């Protein structure tokens, strides 16, 4: 089934064809079924990687599908947004490289053509008056960026570059990169 879906929404197809199939796949619940595969525990990493790439192709440049995927939650307790769970897996050096790059591709597709999503990711890096105890996409990307694992460094650098546009580059200099044990935040620039 995943191969059939992949062929329908392949980036090699004309954009008009991809868009039409993306709408049909969402309307008939295929996007939902593949999303359930992605968040199901205990799957073989090769099947999971294929499903993640498939999701990426179904959501690329399609705001409706991107918004749908953003609201898919994991099946664990407590549930987490699927995109955060994928980023957690991407920065985990114990995961296979093919799996981690599949996540990077999916993250790129999640942001592709959607300036609002890009701004949301960058805003999770900026200082905020709202103190949240939940992990953000920006925190996960910074964790990977400053990890000792060179693959995580590279993956997170590329992921952050996908989220940037010309208007956000200067804002990023004020990004919160982490928090010291005494709760004081550290930034790229003071």
mmCIF file of C-alpha atoms in Angstrom:
data_model
loop_
_atom_site.group_PDB
_atom_site.id
_atom_site.type_symbol
_atom_site.label_atom_id
_atom_site.label_comp_id
_atom_site.label_asym_id
_atom_site.label_seq_id
_atom_site.Cartn_x
_atom_site.Cartn_y
_atom_site.Cartn_z
ATOM 1 C CA UNK A 1 0.000 0.000 0.000
ATOM 2 C CA UNK A 2 2.788 2.449 0.892
ATOM 3 C CA UNK A 3 4.420 1.940 -2.512
ATOM 4 C CA UNK A 4 1.157 2.769 -4.280
ATOM 5 C CA UNK A 5 0.697 5.933 -2.240
ATOM 6 C CA UNK A 6 4.346 6.867 -2.835
ATOM 7 C CA UNK A 7 3.835 6.580 -6.587
ATOM 8 C CA UNK A 8 0.749 8.787 -6.477
ATOM 9 C CA UNK A 9 2.409 11.639 -4.564
ATOM 10 C CA UNK A 10 5.979 11.216 -5.773
ATOM 11 C CA UNK A 11 7.897 14.516 -6.110
ATOM 12 C CA UNK A 12 8.745 13.368 -9.642
ATOM 13 C CA UNK A 13 5.101 13.805 -10.676
ATOM 14 C CA UNK A 14 3.767 17.155 -11.913
ATOM 15 C CA UNK A 15 2.735 19.422 -9.001
ATOM 16 C CA UNK A 16 -0.874 19.508 -10.210
ATOM 17 C CA UNK A 17 -1.048 15.695 -10.066
ATOM 18 C CA UNK A 18 0.556 15.591 -6.608
ATOM 19 C CA UNK A 19 -1.881 18.185 -5.239
ATOM 20 C CA UNK A 20 -4.888 16.319 -6.613
ATOM 21 C CA UNK A 21 -3.768 13.010 -5.097
ATOM 22 C CA UNK A 22 -2.892 14.665 -1.774
ATOM 23 C CA UNK A 23 -6.469 15.949 -1.520
ATOM 24 C CA UNK A 24 -7.953 12.565 -2.436
ATOM 25 C CA UNK A 25 -5.712 10.673 -0.003
ATOM 26 C CA UNK A 26 -6.702 13.008 2.823
ATOM 27 C CA UNK A 27 -10.402 12.950 1.953
ATOM 28 C CA UNK A 28 -10.535 9.137 1.903
ATOM 29 C CA UNK A 29 -8.571 8.641 5.135
ATOM 30 C CA UNK A 30 -5.335 7.295 3.683
ATOM 31 C CA UNK A 31 -3.303 10.099 5.275
ATOM 32 C CA UNK A 32 -4.856 9.196 8.627
ATOM 33 C CA UNK A 33 -4.086 5.484 8.198
ATOM 34 C CA UNK A 34 -0.442 6.131 7.326
ATOM 35 C CA UNK A 35 -0.183 8.591 10.223
ATOM 36 C CA UNK A 36 -1.419 5.846 12.557
ATOM 37 C CA UNK A 37 1.348 3.589 11.202
ATOM 38 C CA UNK A 38 3.919 6.299 11.967
ATOM 39 C CA UNK A 39 2.827 6.709 15.589
ATOM 40 C CA UNK A 40 2.315 2.982 16.270
ATOM 41 C CA UNK A 41 4.853 1.513 18.685
ATOM 42 C CA UNK A 42 7.003 -1.506 17.921
ATOM 43 C CA UNK A 43 7.274 -1.245 14.140
ATOM 44 C CA UNK A 44 10.376 -2.290 12.227
ATOM 45 C CA UNK A 45 12.475 0.797 11.426
ATOM 46 C CA UNK A 46 12.417 0.087 7.666
ATOM 47 C CA UNK A 47 8.589 0.053 7.548
ATOM 48 C CA UNK A 48 8.469 3.091 9.802
ATOM 49 C CA UNK A 49 10.983 4.961 7.618
ATOM 50 C CA UNK A 50 8.966 4.190 4.494
ATOM 51 C CA UNK A 51 5.765 5.367 6.183
ATOM 52 C CA UNK A 52 7.481 8.592 7.327
ATOM 53 C CA UNK A 53 8.681 9.368 3.791
ATOM 54 C CA UNK A 54 5.178 8.568 2.532
ATOM 55 C CA UNK A 55 3.697 11.045 5.041
ATOM 56 C CA UNK A 56 6.257 13.603 3.896
ATOM 57 C CA UNK A 57 5.090 13.262 0.307
ATOM 58 C CA UNK A 58 1.434 13.488 1.325
ATOM 59 C CA UNK A 59 1.919 16.722 3.293
ATOM 60 C CA UNK A 60 4.497 18.594 1.176
ATOM 61 C CA UNK A 61 3.175 21.968 -0.012
ATOM 62 C CA UNK A 62 -0.329 21.129 1.265
ATOM 63 C CA UNK A 63 -1.424 23.229 4.248
ATOM 64 C CA UNK A 64 -4.516 21.153 4.953
ATOM 65 C CA UNK A 65 -2.466 17.961 5.172
ATOM 66 C CA UNK A 66 0.319 19.703 7.126
ATOM 67 C CA UNK A 67 -2.234 20.945 9.668
ATOM 68 C CA UNK A 68 -3.773 17.483 9.888
ATOM 69 C CA UNK A 69 -0.390 15.865 10.554
ATOM 70 C CA UNK A 70 0.474 18.514 13.134
ATOM 71 C CA UNK A 71 -2.552 17.371 15.163
ATOM 72 C CA UNK A 72 -1.746 13.642 15.027
ATOM 73 C CA UNK A 73 -0.756 12.488 18.501
ATOM 74 C CA UNK A 74 1.381 9.523 19.523
ATOM 75 C CA UNK A 75 -0.263 6.533 21.151
ATOM 76 C CA UNK A 76 1.952 6.707 24.248
ATOM 77 C CA UNK A 77 1.052 8.183 27.628
ATOM 78 C CA UNK A 78 1.123 11.118 27.775
ATOM 79 C CA UNK A 79 0.441 11.644 24.071
ATOM 80 C CA UNK A 80 2.840 13.890 22.168
ATOM 81 C CA UNK A 81 2.393 15.630 18.818
ATOM 82 C CA UNK A 82 3.748 13.334 16.121
ATOM 83 C CA UNK A 83 6.107 15.970 14.734
ATOM 84 C CA UNK A 84 7.757 16.355 18.170
ATOM 85 C CA UNK A 85 8.025 12.597 18.573
ATOM 86 C CA UNK A 86 9.709 12.387 15.161
ATOM 87 C CA UNK A 87 12.171 15.147 16.047
ATOM 88 C CA UNK A 88 12.991 13.337 19.308
ATOM 89 C CA UNK A 89 13.783 10.240 17.268
ATOM 90 C CA UNK A 90 15.860 12.257 14.788
ATOM 91 C CA UNK A 91 18.163 13.624 17.507
ATOM 92 C CA UNK A 92 18.547 10.171 19.095
ATOM 93 C CA UNK A 93 21.965 8.906 17.994
ATOM 94 C CA UNK A 94 20.894 5.292 18.599
ATOM 95 C CA UNK A 95 18.462 5.410 15.673
ATOM 96 C CA UNK A 96 19.472 4.200 12.199
ATOM 97 C CA UNK A 97 20.678 6.892 9.800
ATOM 98 C CA UNK A 98 18.074 5.967 7.161
ATOM 99 C CA UNK A 99 15.322 6.432 9.747
ATOM 100 C CA UNK A 100 16.739 9.764 10.921
ATOM 101 C CA UNK A 101 17.007 11.113 7.371
ATOM 102 C CA UNK A 102 13.423 9.989 6.688
ATOM 103 C CA UNK A 103 12.368 12.132 9.649
ATOM 104 C CA UNK A 104 14.367 15.076 8.274
ATOM 105 C CA UNK A 105 12.599 14.670 4.921
ATOM 106 C CA UNK A 106 9.206 14.581 6.653
ATOM 107 C CA UNK A 107 10.067 17.689 8.690
ATOM 108 C CA UNK A 108 11.087 19.473 5.496
ATOM 109 C CA UNK A 109 7.769 18.486 3.907
ATOM 110 C CA UNK A 110 5.926 19.668 7.016
ATOM 111 C CA UNK A 111 7.419 23.149 6.531
ATOM 112 C CA UNK A 112 7.455 23.239 2.723
ATOM 113 C CA UNK A 113 5.426 26.123 1.360
ATOM 114 C CA UNK A 114 4.107 27.063 4.801
ATOM 115 C CA UNK A 115 5.625 30.251 6.209
ATOM 116 C CA UNK A 116 3.361 30.061 9.272
ATOM 117 C CA UNK A 117 4.791 26.667 10.295
ATOM 118 C CA UNK A 118 8.323 27.959 9.726
ATOM 119 C CA UNK A 119 7.615 30.970 11.950
ATOM 120 C CA UNK A 120 6.124 28.673 14.596
ATOM 121 C CA UNK A 121 9.351 26.649 14.748
ATOM 122 C CA UNK A 122 11.547 29.765 14.969
ATOM 123 C CA UNK A 123 9.254 31.278 17.615
ATOM 124 C CA UNK A 124 9.838 28.238 19.845
ATOM 125 C CA UNK A 125 13.472 29.334 19.962
ATOM 126 C CA UNK A 126 12.808 32.946 20.900
ATOM 127 C CA UNK A 127 12.584 34.170 24.495
ATOM 128 C CA UNK A 128 9.017 34.029 25.734
ATOM 129 C CA UNK A 129 7.163 35.247 28.799
ATOM 130 C CA UNK A 130 5.158 32.036 28.738
ATOM 131 C CA UNK A 131 7.057 29.338 30.598
ATOM 132 C CA UNK A 132 6.118 25.937 29.288
ATOM 133 C CA UNK A 133 7.184 22.659 30.741
ATOM 134 C CA UNK A 134 6.631 20.820 27.466
ATOM 135 C CA UNK A 135 9.437 20.315 24.990
ATOM 136 C CA UNK A 136 9.293 22.381 21.801
ATOM 137 C CA UNK A 137 10.564 21.672 18.311
ATOM 138 C CA UNK A 138 13.110 24.453 18.725
ATOM 139 C CA UNK A 139 14.477 22.943 21.936
ATOM 140 C CA UNK A 140 14.826 19.554 20.275
ATOM 141 C CA UNK A 141 16.647 21.063 17.302
ATOM 142 C CA UNK A 142 18.999 22.977 19.628
ATOM 143 C CA UNK A 143 19.621 19.822 21.632
ATOM 144 C CA UNK A 144 20.692 18.072 18.430
ATOM 145 C CA UNK A 145 22.638 21.097 17.218
ATOM 146 C CA UNK A 146 24.802 21.111 20.344
ATOM 147 C CA UNK A 147 24.975 17.334 20.749
ATOM 148 C CA UNK A 148 28.259 15.429 20.660
ATOM 149 C CA UNK A 149 26.801 13.364 17.824
ATOM 150 C CA UNK A 150 27.944 14.863 14.503
ATOM 151 C CA UNK A 151 24.993 13.317 12.639
ATOM 152 C CA UNK A 152 22.566 15.070 15.016
ATOM 153 C CA UNK A 153 24.486 18.325 14.464
ATOM 154 C CA UNK A 154 24.112 17.998 10.712
ATOM 155 C CA UNK A 155 20.452 16.891 10.762
ATOM 156 C CA UNK A 156 19.436 19.699 13.108
ATOM 157 C CA UNK A 157 21.406 22.310 11.165
ATOM 158 C CA UNK A 158 19.599 21.301 7.995
ATOM 159 C CA UNK A 159 16.231 21.184 9.794
ATOM 160 C CA UNK A 160 16.752 24.700 11.160
ATOM 161 C CA UNK A 161 17.732 25.941 7.714
ATOM 162 C CA UNK A 162 14.370 24.664 6.413
ATOM 163 C CA UNK A 163 12.588 26.794 9.010
ATOM 164 C CA UNK A 164 14.453 29.999 8.193
ATOM 165 C CA UNK A 165 13.404 32.673 5.789
ATOM 166 C CA UNK A 166 15.010 36.068 5.233
ATOM 167 C CA UNK A 167 12.765 37.799 7.782
ATOM 168 C CA UNK A 168 13.654 35.384 10.585
ATOM 169 C CA UNK A 169 17.443 35.232 10.356
ATOM 170 C CA UNK A 170 17.969 38.309 12.517
ATOM 171 C CA UNK A 171 15.362 37.117 15.055
ATOM 172 C CA UNK A 172 17.267 33.862 15.435
ATOM 173 C CA UNK A 173 20.212 35.709 16.995
ATOM 174 C CA UNK A 174 18.005 36.114 20.084
ATOM 175 C CA UNK A 175 17.108 32.443 20.168
ATOM 176 C CA UNK A 176 17.153 30.613 23.472
ATOM 177 C CA UNK A 177 19.553 27.727 22.941
ATOM 178 C CA UNK A 178 19.094 26.159 26.320
ATOM 179 C CA UNK A 179 18.659 26.675 30.016
ATOM 180 C CA UNK A 180 21.378 26.469 32.646
ATOM 181 C CA UNK A 181 20.658 24.450 35.808
ATOM 182 C CA UNK A 182 19.853 27.739 37.627
ATOM 183 C CA UNK A 183 17.013 28.330 35.065
ATOM 184 C CA UNK A 184 18.929 31.127 33.332
ATOM 185 C CA UNK A 185 18.563 30.946 29.538
ATOM 186 C CA UNK A 186 21.517 31.158 27.182
ATOM 187 C CA UNK A 187 21.275 32.686 23.738
ATOM 188 C CA UNK A 188 23.238 32.752 20.491
ATOM 189 C CA UNK A 189 23.864 36.448 21.218
ATOM 190 C CA UNK A 190 23.351 38.591 24.330
#
